[in-house]
PDB file of C-alpha atoms in Angstrom:
ATOM      1  CA  MET A   1      14.820  15.960   9.442  1.00 35.00           C
ATOM      2  CA  PHE A   2      11.254  14.616   9.143  1.00 35.00           C
ATOM      3  CA  PHE A   3       9.885  11.460  10.783  1.00 36.00           C
ATOM      4  CA  VAL A   4       7.693   9.371   8.491  1.00 39.00           C
ATOM      5  CA  PRO A   5       5.668   6.475   9.920  1.00 40.00           C
ATOM      6  CA  ASN A   6       5.323   3.048   8.326  1.00 42.00           C
ATOM      7  CA  LEU A   7       3.258   3.711   5.189  1.00 43.00           C
ATOM      8  CA  ALA A   8       3.409   0.294   3.575  1.00 43.00           C
ATOM      9  CA  LEU A   9      -0.365  -0.105   3.605  1.00 44.00           C
ATOM     10  CA  ALA A  10      -1.239   3.525   2.881  1.00 55.00           C
ATOM     11  CA  ASP A  11      -2.926   4.774  -0.290  1.00 89.00           C
ATOM     12  CA  GLY A  12      -1.197   7.434  -2.324  1.00 94.00           C
ATOM     13  CA  TYR A  13      -0.556   9.181  -5.627  1.00 96.00           C
ATOM     14  CA  THR A  14       2.594  10.308  -7.403  1.00 97.00           C
ATOM     15  CA  ALA A  15       3.163  12.242 -10.637  1.00 98.00           C
ATOM     16  CA  LEU A  16       6.092  13.234 -12.831  1.00 98.00           C
ATOM     17  CA  SER A  17       5.990  16.197 -15.231  1.00 98.00           C
ATOM     18  CA  TYR A  18       8.219  17.494 -18.007  1.00 98.00           C
ATOM     19  CA  GLY A  19       7.839  20.966 -19.512  1.00 96.00           C
ATOM     20  CA  SER A  20       9.362  22.910 -22.389  1.00 96.00           C
ATOM     21  CA  GLY A  21       9.409  26.503 -23.615  1.00 94.00           C
ATOM     22  CA  PRO A  22      11.471  29.168 -25.405  1.00 91.00           C
ATOM     23  CA  ASP A  23      15.174  29.953 -24.891  1.00 87.00           C
ATOM     24  CA  GLY A  24      16.051  26.405 -23.959  1.00 90.00           C
ATOM     25  CA  TYR A  25      13.550  26.306 -21.097  1.00 92.00           C
ATOM     26  CA  ARG A  26      13.049  22.874 -19.554  1.00 95.00           C
ATOM     27  CA  SER A  27      11.211  21.970 -16.364  1.00 95.00           C
ATOM     28  CA  TYR A  28      10.945  18.802 -14.303  1.00 97.00           C
ATOM     29  CA  SER A  29       8.601  18.259 -11.382  1.00 97.00           C
ATOM     30  CA  PHE A  30       7.575  15.562  -8.943  1.00 98.00           C
ATOM     31  CA  THR A  31       4.523  15.486  -6.696  1.00 97.00           C
ATOM     32  CA  GLY A  32       3.483  12.821  -4.248  1.00 98.00           C
ATOM     33  CA  ASP A  33       0.585  12.362  -1.830  1.00 97.00           C
ATOM     34  CA  ILE A  34       0.106   9.637   0.744  1.00 96.00           C
ATOM     35  CA  ASP A  35      -2.767   9.043   3.153  1.00 96.00           C
ATOM     36  CA  LEU A  36      -1.601   8.873   6.754  1.00 95.00           C
ATOM     37  CA  SER A  37      -5.174   8.164   7.844  1.00 94.00           C
ATOM     38  CA  LYS A  38      -8.694   8.567   6.504  1.00 92.00           C
ATOM     39  CA  THR A  39      -8.568  12.300   7.222  1.00 96.00           C
ATOM     40  CA  VAL A  40      -4.861  13.237   7.026  1.00 97.00           C
ATOM     41  CA  LYS A  41      -2.725  13.397   3.886  1.00 97.00           C
ATOM     42  CA  LEU A  42       0.999  14.136   3.545  1.00 98.00           C
ATOM     43  CA  SER A  43       2.371  15.678   0.330  1.00 98.00           C
ATOM     44  CA  LEU A  44       5.803  16.331  -1.153  1.00 98.00           C
ATOM     45  CA  ASP A  45       6.715  18.240  -4.299  1.00 98.00           C
ATOM     46  CA  HIS A  46       9.865  19.301  -6.121  1.00 98.00           C
ATOM     47  CA  PHE A  47      10.251  21.564  -9.175  1.00 96.00           C
ATOM     48  CA  LEU A  48      13.377  22.260 -11.250  1.00 96.00           C
ATOM     49  CA  ALA A  49      13.643  24.633 -14.212  1.00 93.00           C
ATOM     50  CA  GLN A  50      16.584  25.218 -16.536  1.00 91.00           C
ATOM     51  CA  SER A  51      17.103  27.896 -19.188  1.00 87.00           C
ATOM     52  CA  ALA A  52      19.961  28.763 -21.502  1.00 81.00           C
ATOM     53  CA  GLY A  53      22.214  31.399 -19.951  1.00 74.00           C
ATOM     54  CA  ALA A  54      20.384  31.427 -16.602  1.00 76.00           C
ATOM     55  CA  SER A  55      20.798  29.799 -13.214  1.00 79.00           C
ATOM     56  CA  ASN A  56      18.573  26.865 -12.361  1.00 89.00           C
ATOM     57  CA  THR A  57      15.412  27.580 -10.386  1.00 91.00           C
ATOM     58  CA  HIS A  58      14.192  24.955  -7.964  1.00 93.00           C
ATOM     59  CA  GLN A  59      11.479  24.692  -5.346  1.00 96.00           C
ATOM     60  CA  THR A  60      10.774  21.962  -2.794  1.00 98.00           C
ATOM     61  CA  GLY A  61       7.632  21.768  -0.688  1.00 98.00           C
ATOM     62  CA  LEU A  62       6.266  19.600   2.107  1.00 98.00           C
ATOM     63  CA  GLY A  63       2.615  19.811   3.074  1.00 98.00           C
ATOM     64  CA  ILE A  64      -0.117  18.247   5.147  1.00 98.00           C
ATOM     65  CA  SER A  65      -3.902  18.422   4.852  1.00 98.00           C
ATOM     66  CA  TRP A  66      -6.624  17.460   7.297  1.00 98.00           C
ATOM     67  CA  GLN A  67     -10.315  16.862   6.646  1.00 96.00           C
ATOM     68  CA  ALA A  68     -11.391  18.089  10.061  1.00 91.00           C
ATOM     69  CA  LEU A  69     -15.141  17.930   9.412  1.00 94.00           C
ATOM     70  CA  GLU A  70     -17.431  17.400   6.464  1.00 94.00           C
ATOM     71  CA  LEU A  71     -17.698  21.191   6.298  1.00 96.00           C
ATOM     72  CA  VAL A  72     -14.070  22.196   6.886  1.00 98.00           C
ATOM     73  CA  SER A  73     -10.641  21.022   5.746  1.00 98.00           C
ATOM     74  CA  ALA A  74      -7.273  22.589   6.585  1.00 98.00           C
ATOM     75  CA  ASN A  75      -3.873  22.527   4.906  1.00 98.00           C
ATOM     76  CA  TYR A  76      -0.308  23.687   5.530  1.00 99.00           C
ATOM     77  CA  ARG A  77       2.768  23.771   3.267  1.00 98.00           C
ATOM     78  CA  TYR A  78       6.407  24.691   3.852  1.00 99.00           C
ATOM     79  CA  SER A  79       8.556  25.477   0.812  1.00 98.00           C
ATOM     80  CA  GLU A  80      12.058  26.541  -0.142  1.00 97.00           C
ATOM     81  CA  THR A  81      12.783  28.269  -3.467  1.00 94.00           C
ATOM     82  CA  ASN A  82      16.181  29.201  -4.909  1.00 91.00           C
ATOM     83  CA  ASP A  83      17.125  30.652  -8.288  1.00 86.00           C
ATOM     84  CA  GLY A  84      20.787  31.363  -7.545  1.00 82.00           C
ATOM     85  CA  THR A  85      20.037  34.987  -6.658  1.00 80.00           C
ATOM     86  CA  PHE A  86      17.386  34.688  -3.959  1.00 84.00           C
ATOM     87  CA  ALA A  87      16.586  31.995  -1.431  1.00 90.00           C
ATOM     88  CA  VAL A  88      12.950  32.088  -0.318  1.00 92.00           C
ATOM     89  CA  LYS A  89      11.443  30.154   2.587  1.00 96.00           C
ATOM     90  CA  GLY A  90       7.660  30.075   2.714  1.00 97.00           C
ATOM     91  CA  SER A  91       4.878  28.929   5.018  1.00 98.00           C
ATOM     92  CA  GLU A  92       1.320  28.683   3.695  1.00 98.00           C
ATOM     93  CA  GLY A  93      -1.893  27.716   5.414  1.00 98.00           C
ATOM     94  CA  GLY A  94      -5.490  27.528   4.327  1.00 98.00           C
ATOM     95  CA  LEU A  95      -9.058  26.554   5.160  1.00 98.00           C
ATOM     96  CA  SER A  96     -11.610  25.190   2.710  1.00 98.00           C
ATOM     97  CA  PHE A  97     -15.331  25.245   3.455  1.00 98.00           C
ATOM     98  CA  ALA A  98     -17.728  22.865   1.668  1.00 97.00           C
ATOM     99  CA  LEU A  99     -20.667  25.259   1.806  1.00 98.00           C
ATOM    100  CA  ASP A 100     -23.055  22.941  -0.019  1.00 97.00           C
ATOM    101  CA  THR A 101     -23.100  20.689   3.063  1.00 96.00           C
ATOM    102  CA  LEU A 102     -24.982  23.445   4.893  1.00 96.00           C
ATOM    103  CA  TRP A 103     -27.999  23.087   2.629  1.00 94.00           C
ATOM    104  CA  GLN A 104     -27.394  19.494   1.429  1.00 92.00           C
ATOM    105  CA  GLY A 105     -26.961  20.690  -2.141  1.00 90.00           C
ATOM    106  CA  GLU A 106     -26.409  18.292  -5.022  1.00 93.00           C
ATOM    107  CA  LEU A 107     -23.866  20.642  -6.633  1.00 97.00           C
ATOM    108  CA  GLN A 108     -20.648  21.403  -4.766  1.00 97.00           C
ATOM    109  CA  THR A 109     -19.866  24.917  -3.526  1.00 98.00           C
ATOM    110  CA  SER A 110     -16.554  25.623  -1.798  1.00 98.00           C
ATOM    111  CA  PHE A 111     -14.972  28.756  -0.352  1.00 98.00           C
ATOM    112  CA  ASP A 112     -11.241  28.942   0.380  1.00 99.00           C
ATOM    113  CA  LEU A 113      -9.191  31.206   2.639  1.00 99.00           C
ATOM    114  CA  GLY A 114      -5.406  31.224   2.581  1.00 99.00           C
ATOM    115  CA  TYR A 115      -2.442  33.013   4.116  1.00 98.00           C
ATOM    116  CA  GLY A 116       1.241  32.782   3.259  1.00 98.00           C
ATOM    117  CA  SER A 117       4.444  34.338   4.546  1.00 98.00           C
ATOM    118  CA  PHE A 118       7.645  34.210   2.483  1.00 96.00           C
ATOM    119  CA  LYS A 119      11.065  35.355   3.655  1.00 94.00           C
ATOM    120  CA  TYR A 120      13.609  36.367   1.014  1.00 89.00           C
ATOM    121  CA  LYS A 121      17.360  36.588   1.448  1.00 88.00           C
ATOM    122  CA  SER A 122      20.362  36.652  -0.862  1.00 83.00           C
ATOM    123  CA  ALA A 123      21.359  33.220  -2.127  1.00 82.00           C
ATOM    124  CA  ASN A 124      24.659  34.606  -3.380  1.00 75.00           C
ATOM    125  CA  PRO A 125      25.719  38.038  -2.033  1.00 68.00           C
ATOM    126  CA  GLN A 126      27.790  38.685  -5.166  1.00 67.00           C
ATOM    127  CA  THR A 127      24.670  38.747  -7.360  1.00 58.00           C
ATOM    128  CA  VAL A 128      22.562  41.195  -5.345  1.00 52.00           C
ATOM    129  CA  ALA A 129      23.323  44.885  -4.868  1.00 53.00           C
ATOM    130  CA  ALA A 130      22.505  44.691  -1.166  1.00 52.00           C
ATOM    131  CA  SER A 131      24.201  41.543   0.085  1.00 58.00           C
ATOM    132  CA  ASN A 132      22.387  41.761   3.430  1.00 67.00           C
ATOM    133  CA  PHE A 133      19.011  42.033   1.689  1.00 74.00           C
ATOM    134  CA  VAL A 134      16.144  40.562   3.711  1.00 83.00           C
ATOM    135  CA  LEU A 135      12.475  40.853   2.772  1.00 87.00           C
ATOM    136  CA  THR A 136       9.182  39.404   3.982  1.00 94.00           C
ATOM    137  CA  GLN A 137       6.208  38.987   1.664  1.00 94.00           C
ATOM    138  CA  ASN A 138       2.741  38.233   3.072  1.00 97.00           C
ATOM    139  CA  ARG A 139      -0.111  36.939   0.930  1.00 97.00           C
ATOM    140  CA  ASN A 140      -3.848  36.747   1.557  1.00 98.00           C
ATOM    141  CA  SER A 141      -5.884  34.490  -0.733  1.00 98.00           C
ATOM    142  CA  TYR A 142      -9.597  34.026  -1.371  1.00 98.00           C
ATOM    143  CA  GLY A 143     -11.169  31.460  -3.671  1.00 99.00           C
ATOM    144  CA  LEU A 144     -14.620  30.268  -4.718  1.00 98.00           C
ATOM    145  CA  SER A 145     -15.602  27.162  -6.679  1.00 98.00           C
ATOM    146  CA  GLN A 146     -19.111  26.349  -7.894  1.00 98.00           C
ATOM    147  CA  ASP A 147     -20.430  23.347  -9.795  1.00 98.00           C
ATOM    148  CA  LEU A 148     -22.728  24.601 -12.543  1.00 98.00           C
ATOM    149  CA  THR A 149     -23.769  21.080 -13.535  1.00 97.00           C
ATOM    150  CA  SER A 150     -22.612  17.582 -12.631  1.00 95.00           C
ATOM    151  CA  THR A 151     -19.808  17.929 -15.212  1.00 97.00           C
ATOM    152  CA  LEU A 152     -19.031  21.673 -15.292  1.00 98.00           C
ATOM    153  CA  THR A 153     -17.262  23.712 -12.582  1.00 98.00           C
ATOM    154  CA  LEU A 154     -16.492  27.429 -12.442  1.00 99.00           C
ATOM    155  CA  TYR A 155     -13.790  28.742 -10.091  1.00 99.00           C
ATOM    156  CA  GLY A 156     -11.957  31.949  -9.293  1.00 99.00           C
ATOM    157  CA  SER A 157      -9.444  33.339  -6.812  1.00 98.00           C
ATOM    158  CA  HIS A 158      -7.834  36.583  -5.684  1.00 98.00           C
ATOM    159  CA  ASP A 159      -4.373  36.952  -4.124  1.00 98.00           C
ATOM    160  CA  GLN A 160      -3.176  40.167  -2.472  1.00 97.00           C
ATOM    161  CA  TYR A 161       0.476  40.690  -1.491  1.00 96.00           C
ATOM    162  CA  LYS A 162       2.179  42.992   1.013  1.00 95.00           C
ATOM    163  CA  TYR A 163       5.886  43.605   1.677  1.00 92.00           C
ATOM    164  CA  ASP A 164       7.678  44.847   4.766  1.00 90.00           C
ATOM    165  CA  ARG A 165       9.887  47.245   2.783  1.00 83.00           C
ATOM    166  CA  ASP A 166      10.058  49.129  -0.521  1.00 80.00           C
ATOM    167  CA  VAL A 167      11.685  46.854  -3.079  1.00 75.00           C
ATOM    168  CA  LYS A 168      10.900  48.643  -6.351  1.00 72.00           C
ATOM    169  CA  ALA A 169      14.536  49.332  -7.205  1.00 65.00           C
ATOM    170  CA  LEU A 170      15.412  45.690  -6.659  1.00 66.00           C
ATOM    171  CA  ALA A 171      12.300  44.571  -8.528  1.00 64.00           C
ATOM    172  CA  ILE A 172      13.578  46.325 -11.649  1.00 61.00           C
ATOM    173  CA  PHE A 173      16.752  44.263 -11.373  1.00 59.00           C
ATOM    174  CA  LEU A 174      14.781  41.064 -10.930  1.00 58.00           C
ATOM    175  CA  LEU A 175      12.316  41.569 -13.743  1.00 55.00           C
ATOM    176  CA  LYS A 176      15.170  41.716 -16.223  1.00 52.00           C
ATOM    177  CA  ARG A 177      15.991  38.123 -15.440  1.00 51.00           C
ATOM    178  CA  THR A 178      12.897  36.274 -14.237  1.00 55.00           C
ATOM    179  CA  ARG A 179      10.500  34.263 -16.415  1.00 54.00           C
ATOM    180  CA  ASN A 180       6.732  34.614 -16.737  1.00 53.00           C
ATOM    181  CA  THR A 181       5.087  31.213 -16.425  1.00 57.00           C
ATOM    182  CA  SER A 182       2.194  29.857 -14.398  1.00 52.00           C
ATOM    183  CA  LYS A 183       4.626  28.144 -11.995  1.00 57.00           C
ATOM    184  CA  ALA A 184       4.578  29.223  -8.352  1.00 57.00           C
ATOM    185  CA  ALA A 185       8.368  29.288  -8.137  1.00 55.00           C
ATOM    186  CA  PHE A 186       8.582  32.027 -10.767  1.00 65.00           C
ATOM    187  CA  SER A 187       5.590  33.931  -9.392  1.00 65.00           C
ATOM    188  CA  LEU A 188       7.440  34.412  -6.104  1.00 64.00           C
ATOM    189  CA  LEU A 189      10.388  35.974  -7.929  1.00 69.00           C
ATOM    190  CA  ALA A 190       8.306  38.515  -9.882  1.00 77.00           C
ATOM    191  CA  PHE A 191       7.329  40.567  -6.782  1.00 83.00           C
ATOM    192  CA  PRO A 192       3.565  40.467  -7.449  1.00 90.00           C
ATOM    193  CA  ASP A 193       1.122  42.981  -6.009  1.00 93.00           C
ATOM    194  CA  LYS A 194      -2.115  41.141  -6.818  1.00 96.00           C
ATOM    195  CA  THR A 195      -3.287  38.165  -8.876  1.00 96.00           C
ATOM    196  CA  ASN A 196      -6.752  37.296 -10.170  1.00 98.00           C
ATOM    197  CA  THR A 197      -7.610  33.897 -11.642  1.00 98.00           C
ATOM    198  CA  LEU A 198     -10.752  32.637 -13.371  1.00 98.00           C
ATOM    199  CA  GLY A 199     -11.181  29.131 -14.707  1.00 98.00           C
ATOM    200  CA  MET A 200     -13.577  26.403 -15.735  1.00 98.00           C
ATOM    201  CA  GLY A 201     -13.326  22.616 -15.519  1.00 98.00           C
ATOM    202  CA  TRP A 202     -15.307  20.188 -17.659  1.00 98.00           C
ATOM    203  CA  ARG A 203     -15.597  16.428 -17.169  1.00 97.00           C
ATOM    204  CA  ALA A 204     -16.135  15.520 -20.810  1.00 97.00           C
ATOM    205  CA  THR A 205     -16.310  11.772 -20.144  1.00 97.00           C
ATOM    206  CA  ASP A 206     -15.663   9.476 -17.208  1.00 95.00           C
ATOM    207  CA  ALA A 207     -12.020   9.355 -18.316  1.00 97.00           C
ATOM    208  CA  LEU A 208     -11.365  12.792 -19.843  1.00 98.00           C
ATOM    209  CA  ASN A 209     -11.249  16.118 -17.998  1.00 98.00           C
ATOM    210  CA  LEU A 210     -10.540  19.541 -19.499  1.00 98.00           C
ATOM    211  CA  ASP A 211      -9.567  22.723 -17.668  1.00 98.00           C
ATOM    212  CA  VAL A 212      -9.116  26.247 -18.998  1.00 98.00           C
ATOM    213  CA  SER A 213      -8.010  29.193 -16.877  1.00 98.00           C
ATOM    214  CA  PHE A 214      -6.809  32.770 -17.171  1.00 98.00           C
ATOM    215  CA  SER A 215      -4.736  34.620 -14.596  1.00 96.00           C
ATOM    216  CA  LYS A 216      -3.533  38.208 -14.477  1.00 96.00           C
ATOM    217  CA  THR A 217      -0.821  39.393 -12.112  1.00 94.00           C
ATOM    218  CA  THR A 218       0.079  43.035 -11.508  1.00 93.00           C
ATOM    219  CA  THR A 219       3.584  43.486 -10.113  1.00 88.00           C
ATOM    220  CA  LEU A 220       4.890  46.243  -7.848  1.00 84.00           C
ATOM    221  CA  LEU A 221       6.079  48.049 -10.986  1.00 81.00           C
ATOM    222  CA  ASP A 222       2.636  47.831 -12.642  1.00 84.00           C
ATOM    223  CA  GLN A 223       3.848  45.245 -15.118  1.00 86.00           C
ATOM    224  CA  GLN A 224       1.052  42.964 -16.333  1.00 92.00           C
ATOM    225  CA  LEU A 225       1.732  39.216 -16.383  1.00 93.00           C
ATOM    226  CA  LYS A 226      -0.991  37.202 -18.120  1.00 95.00           C
ATOM    227  CA  ASN A 227      -1.243  33.417 -18.398  1.00 95.00           C
ATOM    228  CA  THR A 228      -3.859  31.481 -20.352  1.00 97.00           C
ATOM    229  CA  ARG A 229      -3.734  27.745 -19.673  1.00 97.00           C
ATOM    230  CA  LEU A 230      -5.508  24.805 -21.308  1.00 98.00           C
ATOM    231  CA  GLY A 231      -5.116  21.414 -19.647  1.00 98.00           C
ATOM    232  CA  PHE A 232      -6.265  17.895 -20.512  1.00 98.00           C
ATOM    233  CA  ASP A 233      -6.242  14.928 -18.122  1.00 98.00           C
ATOM    234  CA  TYR A 234      -6.985  11.386 -19.258  1.00 98.00           C
ATOM    235  CA  GLN A 235      -7.594   8.455 -16.895  1.00 97.00           C
ATOM    236  CA  ALA A 236      -5.889   5.701 -18.886  1.00 97.00           C
ATOM    237  CA  SER A 237      -6.569   3.003 -16.272  1.00 96.00           C
ATOM    238  CA  ASP A 238      -7.571   2.616 -12.645  1.00 93.00           C
ATOM    239  CA  SER A 239      -4.039   3.529 -11.566  1.00 96.00           C
ATOM    240  CA  LEU A 240      -2.628   5.633 -14.431  1.00 97.00           C
ATOM    241  CA  ASN A 241      -3.562   9.104 -15.632  1.00 97.00           C
ATOM    242  CA  LEU A 242      -1.912  11.182 -18.366  1.00 98.00           C
ATOM    243  CA  GLY A 243      -2.047  14.941 -18.815  1.00 98.00           C
ATOM    244  CA  ILE A 244      -0.911  17.732 -21.094  1.00 98.00           C
ATOM    245  CA  ALA A 245      -1.088  21.477 -20.445  1.00 98.00           C
ATOM    246  CA  LEU A 246      -0.497  24.360 -22.856  1.00 97.00           C
ATOM    247  CA  THR A 247       0.185  27.853 -21.507  1.00 96.00           C
ATOM    248  CA  ARG A 248       0.327  31.183 -23.357  1.00 96.00           C
ATOM    249  CA  SER A 249       2.254  33.750 -21.281  1.00 94.00           C
ATOM    250  CA  ILE A 250       2.361  37.489 -21.975  1.00 94.00           C
ATOM    251  CA  ALA A 251       4.440  39.991 -19.997  1.00 90.00           C
ATOM    252  CA  SER A 252       3.914  43.679 -20.750  1.00 91.00           C
ATOM    253  CA  ALA A 253       6.860  45.976 -21.404  1.00 87.00           C
ATOM    254  CA  MET A 254       8.442  47.607 -18.378  1.00 80.00           C
ATOM    255  CA  VAL A 255       9.520  51.259 -18.518  1.00 77.00           C
ATOM    256  CA  ASN A 256      11.509  53.032 -15.796  1.00 72.00           C
ATOM    257  CA  ASN A 257      10.929  56.573 -14.483  1.00 72.00           C
ATOM    258  CA  SER A 258      13.164  57.982 -17.236  1.00 76.00           C
ATOM    259  CA  GLY A 259      10.994  56.492 -19.959  1.00 77.00           C
ATOM    260  CA  VAL A 260      13.568  53.863 -20.883  1.00 80.00           C
ATOM    261  CA  THR A 261      12.284  50.373 -21.657  1.00 82.00           C
ATOM    262  CA  VAL A 262      14.163  48.030 -19.345  1.00 78.00           C
ATOM    263  CA  GLN A 263      12.227  44.961 -20.495  1.00 80.00           C
ATOM    264  CA  PRO A 264      10.299  44.640 -23.771  1.00 86.00           C
ATOM    265  CA  GLU A 265       6.979  42.864 -24.055  1.00 90.00           C
ATOM    266  CA  THR A 266       7.282  39.087 -24.295  1.00 90.00           C
ATOM    267  CA  ARG A 267       4.858  36.504 -25.662  1.00 94.00           C
ATOM    268  CA  ASP A 268       5.825  32.895 -25.016  1.00 93.00           C
ATOM    269  CA  ASN A 269       4.290  29.442 -25.258  1.00 96.00           C
ATOM    270  CA  TYR A 270       4.921  26.572 -22.829  1.00 96.00           C
ATOM    271  CA  TRP A 271       3.767  22.965 -22.694  1.00 96.00           C
ATOM    272  CA  GLU A 272       3.948  20.299 -20.012  1.00 98.00           C
ATOM    273  CA  LEU A 273       3.382  16.536 -19.997  1.00 98.00           C
ATOM    274  CA  THR A 274       2.374  14.669 -16.835  1.00 98.00           C
ATOM    275  CA  ALA A 275       2.067  11.004 -15.906  1.00 98.00           C
ATOM    276  CA  GLY A 276       0.518  10.072 -12.567  1.00 98.00           C
ATOM    277  CA  TRP A 277       0.085   6.805 -10.682  1.00 97.00           C
ATOM    278  CA  SER A 278      -2.272   5.849  -7.861  1.00 95.00           C
ATOM    279  CA  PHE A 279      -1.232   3.115  -5.452  1.00 90.00           C
TER     280      PHE A 279
END
């Protein structure tokens, strides 16, 4: 149970998204932010994905961020993810440093540090070979963002994962049934080893923003998961913004120690529509 103060006069933002993809894939998501004070913001998010012949995947998160100083901001997020096979509880924290404030630069430079710990357990013992399966995944993240001009921003990040036990045999089982998208809920279920992301944002006009990014994830089984995303965001009015994102996802074939292909290469396209409101 969470206690929420009287927020009647607070400023906030909420957004609804709908996504579609192959094999009957549909996704629905909600995000909401509300200012508790000038420096503290509370956030809530929920994601649900459905596919033909597969259990639903859903993730719920609750977070808080704090602008401690002009130089430093901090954030924390708790999440729960469940795909019918695994239930994952996660805690993530991070610090963001506005480095340009050190030299009073006109172009923004930010450096991010993050840490996450995720605990896996069986959501349904009948679907996992080891019904008492318990696993902890730890993630270290590093990110850098640099404004090249007043309208163009370049950013990149690196995520490194560690596990408290060998899960390769179970990973083979999972990779037969998980989906490669840019969504965090699915990334958790792919047992990643490392992820690199590079992107660029462009403010084309006062109302239109474009973002293009590429990410590559290497899993514990050396499978390559690649996502190329192109997003558009349009500020339709002072309180309404509309967005569309297109993602091209490629997952390399996975071969076991006997040389047998347990998952062929896949190439899929996804799209997502978003409507957001400020209040």
